[in-house]
Structures are given as structure tokens and as C-alpha cells.
Tab-separated table of C-alpha atoms in Angstrom:
chain	number	residue	atom	x	y	z
P	1	MET	CA	12.731	-51.409	-84.959
P	2	ALA	CA	13.373	-51.244	-81.458
P	3	THR	CA	16.572	-48.623	-80.021
P	4	ARG	CA	18.403	-50.345	-77.782
P	5	LEU	CA	20.041	-47.493	-75.119
P	6	PRO	CA	23.785	-48.498	-74.152
P	7	GLU	CA	24.258	-49.827	-71.074
P	8	SER	CA	25.191	-46.856	-68.467
P	9	PRO	CA	28.561	-47.322	-66.379
P	10	LYS	CA	28.292	-48.985	-63.211
P	11	VAL	CA	29.769	-47.760	-59.719
P	12	GLY	CA	29.834	-49.713	-56.002
P	13	MET	CA	29.679	-48.238	-53.430
P	14	VAL	CA	31.426	-49.125	-49.457
P	15	SER	CA	30.764	-46.357	-46.652
P	16	LEU	CA	32.115	-46.655	-43.554
P	17	GLY	CA	32.304	-44.605	-40.190
P	18	CYS	CA	29.478	-41.983	-38.799
P	19	PRO	CA	25.741	-41.268	-40.146
P	20	LYS	CA	27.621	-38.525	-41.569
P	21	ASN	CA	29.318	-39.983	-43.778
P	22	LEU	CA	26.272	-42.322	-45.150
P	23	VAL	CA	25.242	-39.332	-45.679
P	24	ASP	CA	27.794	-37.418	-47.773
P	25	SER	CA	27.442	-41.724	-49.228
P	26	GLU	CA	24.207	-40.575	-50.523
P	27	ARG	CA	24.563	-37.588	-51.713
P	28	ILE	CA	26.866	-38.543	-53.922
P	29	LEU	CA	25.192	-41.573	-55.450
P	30	THR	CA	21.922	-39.509	-55.993
P	31	LYS	CA	24.083	-37.228	-58.152
P	32	LEU	CA	25.783	-39.684	-60.216
P	33	ARG	CA	22.968	-41.341	-60.859
P	34	SER	CA	20.481	-38.854	-61.704
P	35	GLU	CA	24.374	-38.770	-64.667
P	36	GLY	CA	22.746	-42.019	-65.528
P	37	TYR	CA	24.762	-44.140	-63.379
P	38	ARG	CA	23.397	-46.943	-62.271
P	39	MET	CA	24.463	-49.215	-58.920
P	40	SER	CA	26.568	-52.500	-58.184
P	41	PRO	CA	25.552	-54.779	-54.909
P	42	ASP	CA	29.133	-55.828	-55.421
P	43	TYR	CA	32.298	-55.727	-56.522
P	44	ALA	CA	32.250	-58.086	-59.967
P	45	GLY	CA	29.629	-55.763	-60.882
P	46	ALA	CA	31.100	-52.159	-60.701
P	47	ASP	CA	32.934	-50.409	-63.945
P	48	VAL	CA	34.630	-48.306	-60.247
P	49	VAL	CA	34.709	-48.043	-56.340
P	50	LEU	CA	33.985	-45.279	-54.460
P	51	VAL	CA	35.226	-46.031	-50.465
P	52	ASN	CA	33.711	-42.982	-48.419
P	53	THR	CA	36.591	-43.480	-46.042
P	54	CYS	CA	36.768	-42.596	-41.778
P	55	GLY	CA	39.274	-40.864	-40.334
P	56	PHE	CA	38.865	-39.335	-36.856
P	57	LEU	CA	40.819	-43.373	-34.659
P	58	ASP	CA	43.953	-45.098	-35.584
P	59	SER	CA	41.895	-48.019	-35.981
P	60	ALA	CA	39.040	-46.734	-38.058
P	61	LYS	CA	41.705	-44.992	-40.658
P	62	GLU	CA	43.178	-48.803	-40.652
P	63	GLU	CA	39.487	-49.793	-41.104
P	64	SER	CA	39.288	-47.859	-43.913
P	65	LEU	CA	42.715	-49.084	-45.010
P	66	GLU	CA	41.515	-52.632	-45.440
P	67	ALA	CA	38.120	-51.533	-47.206
P	68	ILE	CA	40.991	-49.538	-50.006
P	69	GLY	CA	43.002	-52.971	-49.840
P	70	GLU	CA	39.418	-55.388	-50.889
P	71	ALA	CA	38.119	-53.367	-53.569
P	72	ILE	CA	41.896	-52.935	-55.040
P	73	SER	CA	41.836	-56.712	-54.995
P	74	GLU	CA	37.897	-57.637	-55.834
P	75	ASN	CA	38.009	-54.619	-58.529
P	76	GLY	CA	40.966	-53.285	-59.530
P	77	ARG	CA	39.119	-49.721	-60.241
P	78	VAL	CA	38.839	-47.699	-56.775
P	79	ILE	CA	38.140	-44.075	-55.687
P	80	VAL	CA	38.572	-43.024	-52.282
P	81	THR	CA	37.052	-40.447	-50.085
P	82	GLY	CA	35.790	-38.497	-46.599
P	83	CYS	CA	37.920	-37.823	-43.782
P	84	MET	CA	40.992	-39.852	-44.452
P	85	GLY	CA	41.975	-38.194	-47.739
P	86	LYS	CA	43.189	-35.895	-45.433
P	87	GLU	CA	46.428	-38.302	-45.441
P	88	ALA	CA	46.457	-39.051	-49.487
P	89	GLU	CA	49.696	-39.547	-49.181
P	90	ALA	CA	50.130	-42.021	-46.829
P	91	ILE	CA	47.199	-43.990	-48.811
P	92	ARG	CA	49.094	-43.905	-51.696
P	93	ALA	CA	52.367	-44.863	-50.898
P	94	ARG	CA	50.347	-48.213	-49.333
P	95	PHE	CA	48.159	-48.248	-52.245
P	96	PRO	CA	49.799	-46.357	-55.361
P	97	GLN	CA	46.771	-47.321	-58.256
P	98	VAL	CA	44.365	-45.703	-56.504
P	99	LEU	CA	42.896	-44.033	-59.670
P	100	ALA	CA	41.862	-40.004	-57.157
P	101	ILE	CA	41.983	-39.187	-53.586
P	102	THR	CA	39.405	-36.559	-52.276
P	103	GLY	CA	38.158	-35.025	-48.686
P	104	ALA	CA	35.324	-34.980	-46.809
P	105	HIS	CA	32.133	-33.538	-48.956
P	106	GLU	CA	34.211	-32.588	-51.857
P	107	TYR	CA	30.885	-33.686	-53.669
P	108	GLU	CA	31.765	-32.339	-57.104
P	109	GLN	CA	35.430	-33.465	-56.872
P	110	VAL	CA	34.176	-37.109	-55.823
P	111	VAL	CA	32.061	-36.963	-59.390
P	112	GLU	CA	34.540	-36.205	-61.239
P	113	ALA	CA	36.796	-38.775	-61.117
P	114	VAL	CA	34.086	-40.913	-61.501
P	115	HIS	CA	33.334	-38.720	-64.374
P	116	ASP	CA	36.800	-39.811	-65.558
P	117	ALA	CA	37.298	-43.352	-64.165
P	118	ALA	CA	34.514	-44.007	-65.677
P	119	PRO	CA	32.042	-41.169	-68.404
P	120	PRO	CA	28.429	-41.521	-67.566
P	121	ILE	CA	26.370	-42.347	-70.714
P	122	PRO	CA	23.562	-39.754	-71.283
P	123	SER	CA	19.929	-41.393	-71.837
P	124	PRO	CA	16.981	-38.620	-72.181
P	125	PHE	CA	15.118	-41.758	-72.252
P	126	VAL	CA	14.931	-42.906	-68.601
P	127	ASP	CA	14.090	-40.608	-65.447
P	128	LEU	CA	17.046	-42.048	-63.230
P	129	VAL	CA	16.486	-40.523	-59.577
P	130	PRO	CA	13.534	-40.826	-57.429
P	131	GLU	CA	12.396	-37.227	-55.873
P	132	ALA	CA	13.790	-38.083	-52.690
P	133	GLY	CA	17.331	-39.380	-53.786
P	134	LEU	CA	19.069	-42.107	-53.701
P	135	LYS	CA	19.160	-44.079	-49.852
P	136	LEU	CA	21.731	-45.699	-48.464
P	137	THR	CA	19.255	-46.171	-45.173
P	138	PRO	CA	16.231	-48.272	-44.658
P	139	ARG	CA	13.529	-46.161	-46.196
P	140	HIS	CA	11.521	-46.004	-42.971
P	141	TYR	CA	14.502	-43.718	-41.890
P	142	SER	CA	16.612	-41.517	-42.734
P	143	TYR	CA	19.250	-38.819	-41.648
P	144	LEU	CA	19.132	-35.764	-41.859
P	145	LYS	CA	22.325	-33.329	-42.028
P	146	ILE	CA	21.853	-30.023	-41.027
P	147	SER	CA	25.712	-28.514	-40.936
P	148	GLU	CA	28.771	-29.450	-41.506
P	149	GLY	CA	32.337	-28.911	-38.963
P	150	CYS	CA	32.871	-27.842	-35.785
P	151	ASN	CA	34.082	-25.203	-34.038
P	152	HIS	CA	34.852	-26.890	-30.887
P	153	ARG	CA	38.597	-27.775	-30.192
P	154	CYS	CA	38.235	-30.285	-28.307
P	155	SER	CA	42.182	-32.256	-26.960
P	156	PHE	CA	41.235	-35.064	-28.453
P	157	CYS	CA	39.083	-35.226	-31.567
P	158	ILE	CA	40.863	-33.602	-34.896
P	159	ILE	CA	36.921	-33.522	-36.128
P	160	PRO	CA	38.257	-29.575	-37.268
P	161	ALA	CA	40.554	-30.516	-39.028
P	162	LEU	CA	39.463	-33.388	-41.401
P	163	ARG	CA	36.296	-31.170	-42.012
P	164	GLY	CA	36.453	-27.682	-40.604
P	165	ASP	CA	34.541	-24.994	-38.565
P	166	LEU	CA	30.740	-24.979	-37.961
P	167	VAL	CA	28.978	-24.642	-41.805
P	168	SER	CA	24.712	-24.376	-40.861
P	169	ARG	CA	22.554	-24.932	-43.723
P	170	ARG	CA	19.303	-22.841	-44.743
P	171	PRO	CA	16.334	-24.259	-41.930
P	172	ASP	CA	14.493	-24.614	-45.388
P	173	ALA	CA	16.431	-26.200	-47.858
P	174	ILE	CA	16.475	-28.941	-44.664
P	175	LEU	CA	13.175	-28.218	-44.207
P	176	ARG	CA	12.661	-29.108	-48.484
P	177	GLU	CA	14.334	-31.748	-47.726
P	178	ALA	CA	12.857	-33.711	-45.128
P	179	GLU	CA	9.272	-32.756	-46.706
P	180	LYS	CA	10.773	-34.886	-49.559
P	181	LEU	CA	11.505	-37.497	-47.348
P	182	VAL	CA	8.603	-38.110	-45.522
P	183	ALA	CA	6.355	-37.978	-49.137
P	184	ALA	CA	8.680	-41.086	-49.955
P	185	GLY	CA	7.732	-43.167	-46.882
P	186	THR	CA	10.466	-41.586	-44.055
P	187	ARG	CA	9.137	-42.372	-41.068
P	188	GLU	CA	11.578	-41.151	-39.147
P	189	LEU	CA	13.898	-38.249	-39.456
P	190	LEU	CA	17.526	-38.698	-37.531
P	191	VAL	CA	19.231	-35.278	-37.100
P	192	ILE	CA	22.524	-35.627	-37.586
P	193	SER	CA	25.580	-32.916	-37.419
P	194	GLN	CA	29.207	-32.173	-35.400
P	195	ASP	CA	27.291	-30.604	-33.627
P	196	THR	CA	23.226	-30.168	-33.622
P	197	SER	CA	23.224	-27.156	-30.575
P	198	ALA	CA	25.191	-25.297	-32.177
P	199	TYR	CA	23.184	-25.061	-35.411
P	200	GLY	CA	22.228	-21.487	-36.937
P	201	ILE	CA	25.123	-19.576	-34.998
P	202	ASP	CA	27.069	-18.453	-37.889
P	203	ILE	CA	23.733	-17.927	-40.317
P	204	ARG	CA	21.806	-16.827	-37.606
P	205	ARG	CA	20.847	-13.513	-38.834
P	206	GLU	CA	19.385	-14.915	-42.251
P	207	PRO	CA	15.759	-16.361	-41.428
P	208	ARG	CA	13.984	-18.354	-44.605
P	209	MET	CA	10.695	-18.299	-45.641
P	210	TRP	CA	9.136	-21.087	-45.443
P	211	LYS	CA	5.121	-22.241	-45.219
P	212	GLY	CA	4.671	-18.695	-45.398
P	213	ARG	CA	6.233	-18.201	-42.415
P	214	GLU	CA	9.579	-17.166	-41.114
P	215	VAL	CA	12.173	-19.915	-39.829
P	216	VAL	CA	15.266	-18.923	-37.537
P	217	PRO	CA	18.182	-20.950	-38.105
P	218	HIS	CA	17.898	-22.182	-34.445
P	219	MET	CA	17.563	-25.637	-33.117
P	220	THR	CA	15.113	-24.656	-31.039
P	221	ASP	CA	12.949	-23.403	-34.516
P	222	LEU	CA	14.429	-26.531	-36.619
P	223	ALA	CA	13.250	-28.533	-34.559
P	224	ARG	CA	10.140	-27.531	-34.308
P	225	GLU	CA	9.003	-27.080	-37.766
P	226	LEU	CA	10.000	-30.722	-38.214
P	227	GLY	CA	8.285	-32.365	-35.412
P	228	GLN	CA	5.058	-30.473	-38.025
P	229	LEU	CA	5.989	-32.219	-40.882
P	230	GLY	CA	3.993	-35.725	-39.963
P	231	THR	CA	0.266	-36.170	-40.053
P	232	PRO	CA	-2.256	-37.772	-37.235
P	233	GLU	CA	-1.623	-40.636	-40.024
P	234	ASN	CA	1.092	-40.594	-40.866
P	235	GLU	CA	3.283	-39.234	-37.770
P	236	VAL	CA	7.350	-38.843	-37.800
P	237	TRP	CA	9.219	-39.859	-35.300
P	238	VAL	CA	12.444	-36.242	-35.580
P	239	ARG	CA	15.577	-38.072	-33.516
P	240	LEU	CA	17.778	-36.201	-32.025
P	241	HIS	CA	21.574	-36.239	-32.549
P	242	TYR	CA	24.917	-35.175	-31.173
P	243	VAL	CA	23.360	-31.997	-29.036
P	244	TYR	CA	25.897	-30.408	-26.763
P	245	PRO	CA	24.215	-29.829	-23.871
P	246	TYR	CA	24.098	-25.589	-24.085
P	247	PRO	CA	21.845	-24.079	-22.338
P	248	HIS	CA	19.437	-23.572	-24.988
P	249	VAL	CA	18.633	-27.019	-24.795
P	250	ASP	CA	15.899	-26.989	-22.505
P	251	GLN	CA	14.324	-24.816	-24.869
P	252	VAL	CA	13.564	-28.209	-26.704
P	253	ILE	CA	12.606	-30.117	-24.085
P	254	PRO	CA	8.694	-28.433	-24.542
P	255	LEU	CA	8.749	-29.397	-27.619
P	256	MET	CA	9.760	-33.714	-26.304
P	257	ALA	CA	6.975	-32.533	-24.047
P	258	GLU	CA	4.193	-31.755	-26.912
P	259	GLY	CA	4.759	-34.337	-28.717
P	260	LEU	CA	6.733	-32.841	-32.089
P	261	ILE	CA	9.748	-34.369	-31.438
P	262	LEU	CA	10.779	-37.483	-30.150
P	263	PRO	CA	11.953	-37.311	-25.884
P	264	TYR	CA	15.369	-38.439	-27.025
P	265	LEU	CA	18.898	-36.549	-26.658
P	266	ASP	CA	21.835	-38.205	-27.322
P	267	ILE	CA	24.463	-36.243	-25.608
P	268	PRO	CA	28.012	-37.121	-25.912
P	269	PHE	CA	29.312	-35.563	-22.224
P	270	GLN	CA	32.710	-37.680	-22.570
P	271	HIS	CA	33.666	-37.636	-18.787
P	272	ALA	CA	32.341	-36.144	-15.786
P	273	ALA	CA	35.193	-35.812	-13.575
P	274	PRO	CA	36.209	-31.759	-13.436
P	275	ASN	CA	40.170	-32.933	-14.221
P	276	VAL	CA	39.521	-35.307	-17.070
P	277	LEU	CA	37.281	-32.359	-18.875
P	278	LYS	CA	39.671	-29.862	-18.497
P	279	ARG	CA	42.210	-31.980	-20.460
P	280	MET	CA	39.518	-32.518	-22.915
P	281	LYS	CA	39.035	-28.953	-23.490
P	282	ARG	CA	35.351	-29.753	-22.734
P	283	PRO	CA	32.870	-27.319	-20.239
P	284	ALA	CA	33.492	-29.333	-16.774
P	285	ASN	CA	30.233	-27.852	-15.114
P	286	GLU	CA	28.840	-32.015	-14.052
P	287	ALA	CA	27.100	-30.596	-11.408
P	288	LYS	CA	24.416	-28.639	-13.363
P	289	VAL	CA	24.389	-30.937	-15.983
P	290	LEU	CA	22.414	-33.583	-13.312
P	291	GLU	CA	20.373	-30.163	-12.114
P	292	ARG	CA	19.562	-29.948	-15.819
P	293	LEU	CA	19.204	-34.136	-16.047
P	294	ARG	CA	16.342	-33.788	-13.348
P	295	GLY	CA	14.399	-30.829	-14.910
P	296	TRP	CA	14.652	-32.646	-17.715
P	297	ARG	CA	12.523	-35.294	-16.650
P	298	ALA	CA	10.385	-33.771	-14.547
P	299	ILE	CA	9.522	-31.708	-18.365
P	300	ALA	CA	9.433	-34.865	-20.234
P	301	PRO	CA	9.229	-37.774	-17.698
P	302	ASP	CA	9.942	-40.276	-20.485
P	303	ILE	CA	13.018	-38.548	-22.109
P	304	THR	CA	16.178	-41.165	-23.139
P	305	ILE	CA	19.196	-39.406	-22.868
P	306	ARG	CA	22.190	-41.407	-24.277
P	307	SER	CA	25.562	-41.176	-24.039
P	308	THR	CA	29.186	-41.454	-24.597
P	309	PHE	CA	32.424	-41.322	-22.234
P	310	VAL	CA	36.443	-41.635	-22.626
P	311	VAL	CA	38.170	-44.014	-20.651
P	312	GLY	CA	42.141	-43.755	-19.934
P	313	PHE	CA	41.885	-40.865	-21.394
P	314	PRO	CA	45.656	-38.941	-20.428
P	315	GLY	CA	45.797	-38.081	-17.006
P	316	GLU	CA	42.638	-39.937	-15.691
P	317	THR	CA	43.480	-41.280	-11.848
P	318	ASP	CA	41.657	-43.792	-10.290
P	319	GLU	CA	40.240	-41.226	-8.168
P	320	ASP	CA	38.961	-39.558	-11.601
P	321	PHE	CA	37.075	-42.444	-12.821
P	322	GLU	CA	35.255	-43.668	-8.965
P	323	TYR	CA	34.310	-40.005	-9.790
P	324	LEU	CA	32.512	-40.487	-13.428
P	325	LEU	CA	30.978	-44.243	-11.776
P	326	ASP	CA	29.878	-41.768	-8.839
P	327	TRP	CA	28.454	-38.947	-10.997
P	328	LEU	CA	27.038	-42.177	-13.859
P	329	ASP	CA	25.098	-43.690	-10.553
P	330	GLU	CA	24.074	-40.632	-9.568
P	331	ALA	CA	22.560	-39.167	-13.991
P	332	GLN	CA	20.783	-42.855	-14.869
P	333	LEU	CA	21.530	-42.236	-17.983
P	334	ASP	CA	19.430	-44.872	-20.047
P	335	ARG	CA	21.958	-45.214	-23.194
P	336	VAL	CA	25.750	-45.045	-22.715
P	337	GLY	CA	28.941	-46.311	-25.123
P	338	ALA	CA	32.512	-45.924	-24.035
P	339	PHE	CA	35.263	-46.008	-25.386
P	340	ARG	CA	38.818	-46.929	-24.275
P	341	PHE	CA	41.090	-43.552	-24.976
P	342	GLU	CA	43.356	-43.385	-28.048
P	343	PRO	CA	45.795	-41.348	-29.827
P	344	VAL	CA	44.726	-39.374	-32.969
P	345	GLU	CA	46.980	-38.586	-35.403
P	346	GLY	CA	47.288	-34.942	-35.150
P	347	ALA	CA	45.412	-34.314	-31.793
P	348	ALA	CA	46.377	-32.591	-29.066
P	349	ALA	CA	45.826	-35.071	-26.409
P	350	ASN	CA	48.472	-36.816	-28.427
P	351	ALA	CA	51.210	-34.741	-26.077
P	352	LEU	CA	49.773	-34.249	-22.394
P	353	PRO	CA	51.671	-36.215	-20.134
P	354	ASP	CA	50.449	-39.141	-18.013
P	355	PRO	CA	49.703	-41.806	-19.602
P	356	VAL	CA	46.711	-44.308	-18.703
P	357	PRO	CA	48.371	-48.005	-19.382
P	358	GLU	CA	46.316	-50.129	-21.822
P	359	ALA	CA	45.879	-52.813	-19.047
P	360	VAL	CA	44.522	-50.146	-17.072
P	361	LYS	CA	41.707	-48.866	-19.673
P	362	GLU	CA	40.805	-52.605	-20.068
P	363	GLU	CA	39.923	-52.772	-16.459
P	364	ARG	CA	38.192	-49.639	-16.720
P	365	TYR	CA	35.938	-49.933	-19.577
P	366	ALA	CA	34.672	-52.980	-18.529
P	367	ARG	CA	33.643	-51.649	-15.305
P	368	ILE	CA	32.366	-48.736	-16.597
P	369	MET	CA	30.065	-51.649	-19.007
P	370	GLU	CA	28.927	-53.453	-15.999
P	371	ARG	CA	27.913	-50.439	-14.646
P	372	THR	CA	25.754	-48.957	-17.636
P	373	ALA	CA	24.533	-51.779	-18.390
P	374	ALA	CA	23.199	-53.029	-14.478
P	375	ILE	CA	21.346	-49.360	-14.342
P	376	SER	CA	20.210	-50.124	-18.467
P	377	ALA	CA	18.621	-53.547	-16.830
P	378	ALA	CA	17.039	-51.515	-14.352
P	379	LYS	CA	15.227	-48.990	-16.732
P	380	LEU	CA	14.194	-51.586	-19.031
P	381	GLN	CA	12.816	-53.735	-16.506
P	382	ALA	CA	10.905	-51.220	-14.863
P	383	LYS	CA	9.029	-50.677	-18.507
P	384	VAL	CA	7.403	-54.418	-18.324
P	385	GLY	CA	3.831	-54.600	-18.529
P	386	ARG	CA	3.739	-50.844	-20.374
P	387	GLU	CA	2.463	-49.722	-23.885
P	388	ILE	CA	5.201	-48.348	-26.009
P	389	ASP	CA	4.746	-47.184	-29.819
P	390	VAL	CA	7.173	-48.945	-31.495
P	391	ILE	CA	8.780	-48.860	-35.227
P	392	LEU	CA	8.816	-51.493	-37.178
P	393	ASP	CA	12.593	-52.947	-38.569
P	394	ALA	CA	11.766	-56.424	-39.678
P	395	VAL	CA	8.694	-57.922	-40.061
P	396	ASP	CA	8.913	-61.865	-40.560
P	397	ALA	CA	6.405	-64.373	-42.547
P	398	ASP	CA	6.394	-66.158	-38.884
P	399	GLY	CA	4.930	-63.449	-37.288
P	400	GLY	CA	8.002	-62.210	-35.627
P	401	ALA	CA	9.714	-58.922	-35.883
P	402	THR	CA	12.480	-56.328	-35.004
P	403	GLY	CA	11.326	-53.065	-34.033
P	404	ARG	CA	12.583	-50.454	-31.658
P	405	SER	CA	10.881	-47.422	-28.917
P	406	LYS	CA	10.999	-44.039	-29.407
P	407	ALA	CA	14.201	-44.496	-26.625
P	408	ASP	CA	16.091	-46.738	-29.665
P	409	ALA	CA	18.032	-44.818	-33.027
P	410	PRO	CA	19.195	-47.546	-35.151
P	411	GLU	CA	21.779	-49.561	-34.863
P	412	ILE	CA	23.334	-47.828	-31.721
P	413	ASP	CA	20.409	-48.401	-28.838
P	414	GLY	CA	18.111	-51.374	-28.220
P	415	GLU	CA	15.599	-53.241	-29.885
P	416	VAL	CA	12.362	-54.490	-29.531
P	417	PHE	CA	12.345	-58.201	-29.957
P	418	LEU	CA	8.168	-58.777	-31.293
P	419	ARG	CA	6.145	-62.323	-31.954
P	420	ASP	CA	2.663	-62.461	-33.107
P	421	VAL	CA	3.305	-59.536	-35.863
P	422	ILE	CA	0.432	-60.439	-37.981
P	423	GLY	CA	-0.354	-58.309	-42.001
P	424	ARG	CA	1.794	-55.326	-40.517
P	425	GLU	CA	4.689	-53.655	-42.649
P	426	VAL	CA	7.927	-52.580	-42.010
P	427	GLY	CA	8.205	-48.588	-41.015
P	428	ASP	CA	5.074	-48.907	-39.355
P	429	VAL	CA	4.656	-47.992	-35.697
P	430	ILE	CA	2.514	-49.857	-34.019
P	431	ARG	CA	1.687	-50.323	-30.294
P	432	VAL	CA	3.422	-53.080	-27.952
P	433	ARG	CA	2.844	-54.352	-24.973
P	434	VAL	CA	6.193	-54.930	-23.141
P	435	GLU	CA	6.481	-58.803	-21.716
P	436	ASP	CA	9.872	-58.874	-20.676
P	437	ALA	CA	13.703	-56.705	-20.714
P	438	ASP	CA	17.378	-57.640	-20.481
P	439	GLU	CA	19.507	-55.475	-20.129
P	440	HIS	CA	19.058	-53.807	-24.151
P	441	ASP	CA	16.774	-54.472	-25.555
P	442	LEU	CA	12.370	-55.096	-24.537
P	443	TYR	CA	10.104	-58.076	-25.661
P	444	GLY	CA	6.896	-58.130	-26.484
P	445	ALA	CA	3.461	-57.948	-27.990
P	446	PRO	CA	0.967	-56.027	-30.453
P	447	VAL	CA	-1.535	-54.778	-27.992
P	448	ALA	CA	-4.957	-56.388	-29.496
């Protein structure tokens, strides 16, 4: 007579915020899956729901609180984790029925809370976890977190208070994880941290052995090793995010020219006017940055630079904002996101004088988005007629497909819309001829 195994508890997950939070969610789910827990795609089927919160901006906090409220309403058994876990009293004041609250990357505490809420049922008969762990992203791309925390003290940011100072992972551990992801089908590795350029400065004297050779914990060395994980038949894209423009970033550009990593840098400039940068407590070397951009483009002509900027920061004058627009005209960045300044509880910027009126913030936001959209449109129009590589994110039965070029990170940049894609699958990298462009996206078809 066959033995009927008891059904293990189901866990639901709501993951909010940045890719770093997403990686935290994946690690939590991987640990729970290894203990026999099943994953629930909806509230109704879950024995307990985890809400991984974001606490960076007040708007993000409100979104997190709304998500907690929805989970309680739909399920009733909720565990809260993530950045907003630092504000446990505020969460409990609004939702006293929450089962447990933990902070960012407190994996063990989250798992213990799940154990209390829905005890696991051990089963030696089933192998529950793939070697690469569980993922919340599509199979063909993965976020690779290389460090936690940040040593900067930008006046508008509370990340160090939420996640602590920089703590770098061992390079061999990162490479081992990346190798497993590639073996499991990942075609694009998105390298993330709070400050990718600072990787290794806390463990710089601790090189590790990898594949019979010593690897120094440094951004350039790590990028070079990651770029060698693929094969000519199975290319792996490596994309760097959150790169502060330290001098040693110049050493990474030749790796792009060699094809080891994607010619793409995500650099959070935040502003260009010296007065505003000083108030933000960020380096004010905007002229030097322009010179370096020219140097990078000379080495890797196809390099894509994306960045984010804050408008309406306390003390930002009309002259400061015009300076930023002029700087953007000269910098000709490929991808730009902008945010209206928003006070964050605990940030030093809240105490700065001369706040910018909300109406002025809105006007400046509209102007910067209009200016950068025009720059983007011109750059994309220049690609019409060219052949580019595209990684496929979606393919339909009628030959339509959506993908991304090497200039496009998932969810934050543009897309490439394709026709006549036959016999291809999600994750394939194909050669495409660009036929048209708009402000943010490209249109084309596979090269015959």
C-alpha cells in the first residue's frame, strides 16, 4: 500500500522595492523550500504570507503598509520583513495582528518566524530545491548581489541606517553562485549592491582561490571573472548596476571593449550643480565626469550610461536646475530617470533650509523628463538601420516578440519590439536589424 505523504505548509510572498530586496526574497524562499515548504501564488492558498517591505521613501513606506493591509485582509497570517522592519512599532500600531516583524536581510529570523507560524513537515522522499535556488525573476536573467550596506552618508539617504555599512561577499562565493545560475539557464547576470564600485574595500586583503587562480575582491577583478563564465555557444551578459564613478571605474571600460561585460554602466549621479551636490554630501566633480565620459566612449563607443537625478532638493535654485539641464545636454546620457525630492524620516536633508515648493518640483520634473526624452529619442533614432543583439523576454505564437538590447536593463530601461520571430524561445539572444525607434524603445526584425 502506497504511503501518502502529508502536505507541507504553503508560503506566499509579496516582494516590494529594489532588486536587492528581490534577492533577499529569493534567498528566504530558497531556504524555506529546502525545508519542505511549498509556494503559494495567491493569498487564499497560503498558510502564511511574507511581505518584504521597502522603507526608503515615504511613498514606498505607504506602499508597503498598503501591501501589509491587503495581505492581512486577504489572508490574515502575515510576517513582515525588509527595510521597513526598522519601524516595527509603527507597523504594529497600524496592524497589531501581524505575526512577526524582522529587518532587512535577517534571513534566519524570517525563517524562524515562519517555523512558528506554520511549522514545517520534514520529508526525506522529495528533493525540493534546484541547485541554483528559487528565483522570482524569469529563468534567463538573475540579480547577483555582491555586497550589503553602504559607507556613504548622503544627506537624503537612510540606507546605512537600514542596512548598515558595506559588507562585501567573498569573491569565490559570488562566482560559485553565478556559475550555478548560469548552469540553471541564466543568460544575463545583473550585478547589484548599494555601491558596486566599493566592492571589496572591506576585505581587500582577503583574496580567494577560484578555478585554481587567486581572485582579489575588487570590482574589476570580479567583473573579469564573471565575464568568463559563458562560452562562445552560450554567451552570458554581465550588467553592472549602482556604480559610483570612483577613479578605478576607468579600469572596467576596457573589459567592455573586450566583450567580457556589457558596455553599460548604471551611475547614480543625482545632480550636477556643485551647490546641490555639496548639500547632498556627494562629490562635486561634474566637469571631471564629463571628461571621463568622453574617455569611456573613446574606448567603448557603444557604452550606455544610465543615471538617476533628484529635482527639487532643498536649496536647489533656478540657476542650479538650469546648470543640471545644461550638464545633461553635454553629457548626453543614454537612459535617465528622475525623482522629485521627498523627505525621508531620519534623513539629514530634512533639516536643510530653503525647501522647494511642490509646484516648482513638478515643473522641474516635467522639464528634465522632456529634455532627457529628447536626448534618448535622438540616440535611438541613430540606431535605425544598425544590427544589434537582443535577448528575448517574451515570444508569442504569431511571431511577435519583446526583448532588450545590451543597452537595456529589465524593467528600468527600454525594450525592443520585434516581428517575424520564428522558432525562438525566451532567453535566446538573436541578431536584429533596427527598423524604427521612439523616445525609449526600438522596433525591428531578426536578421535573415
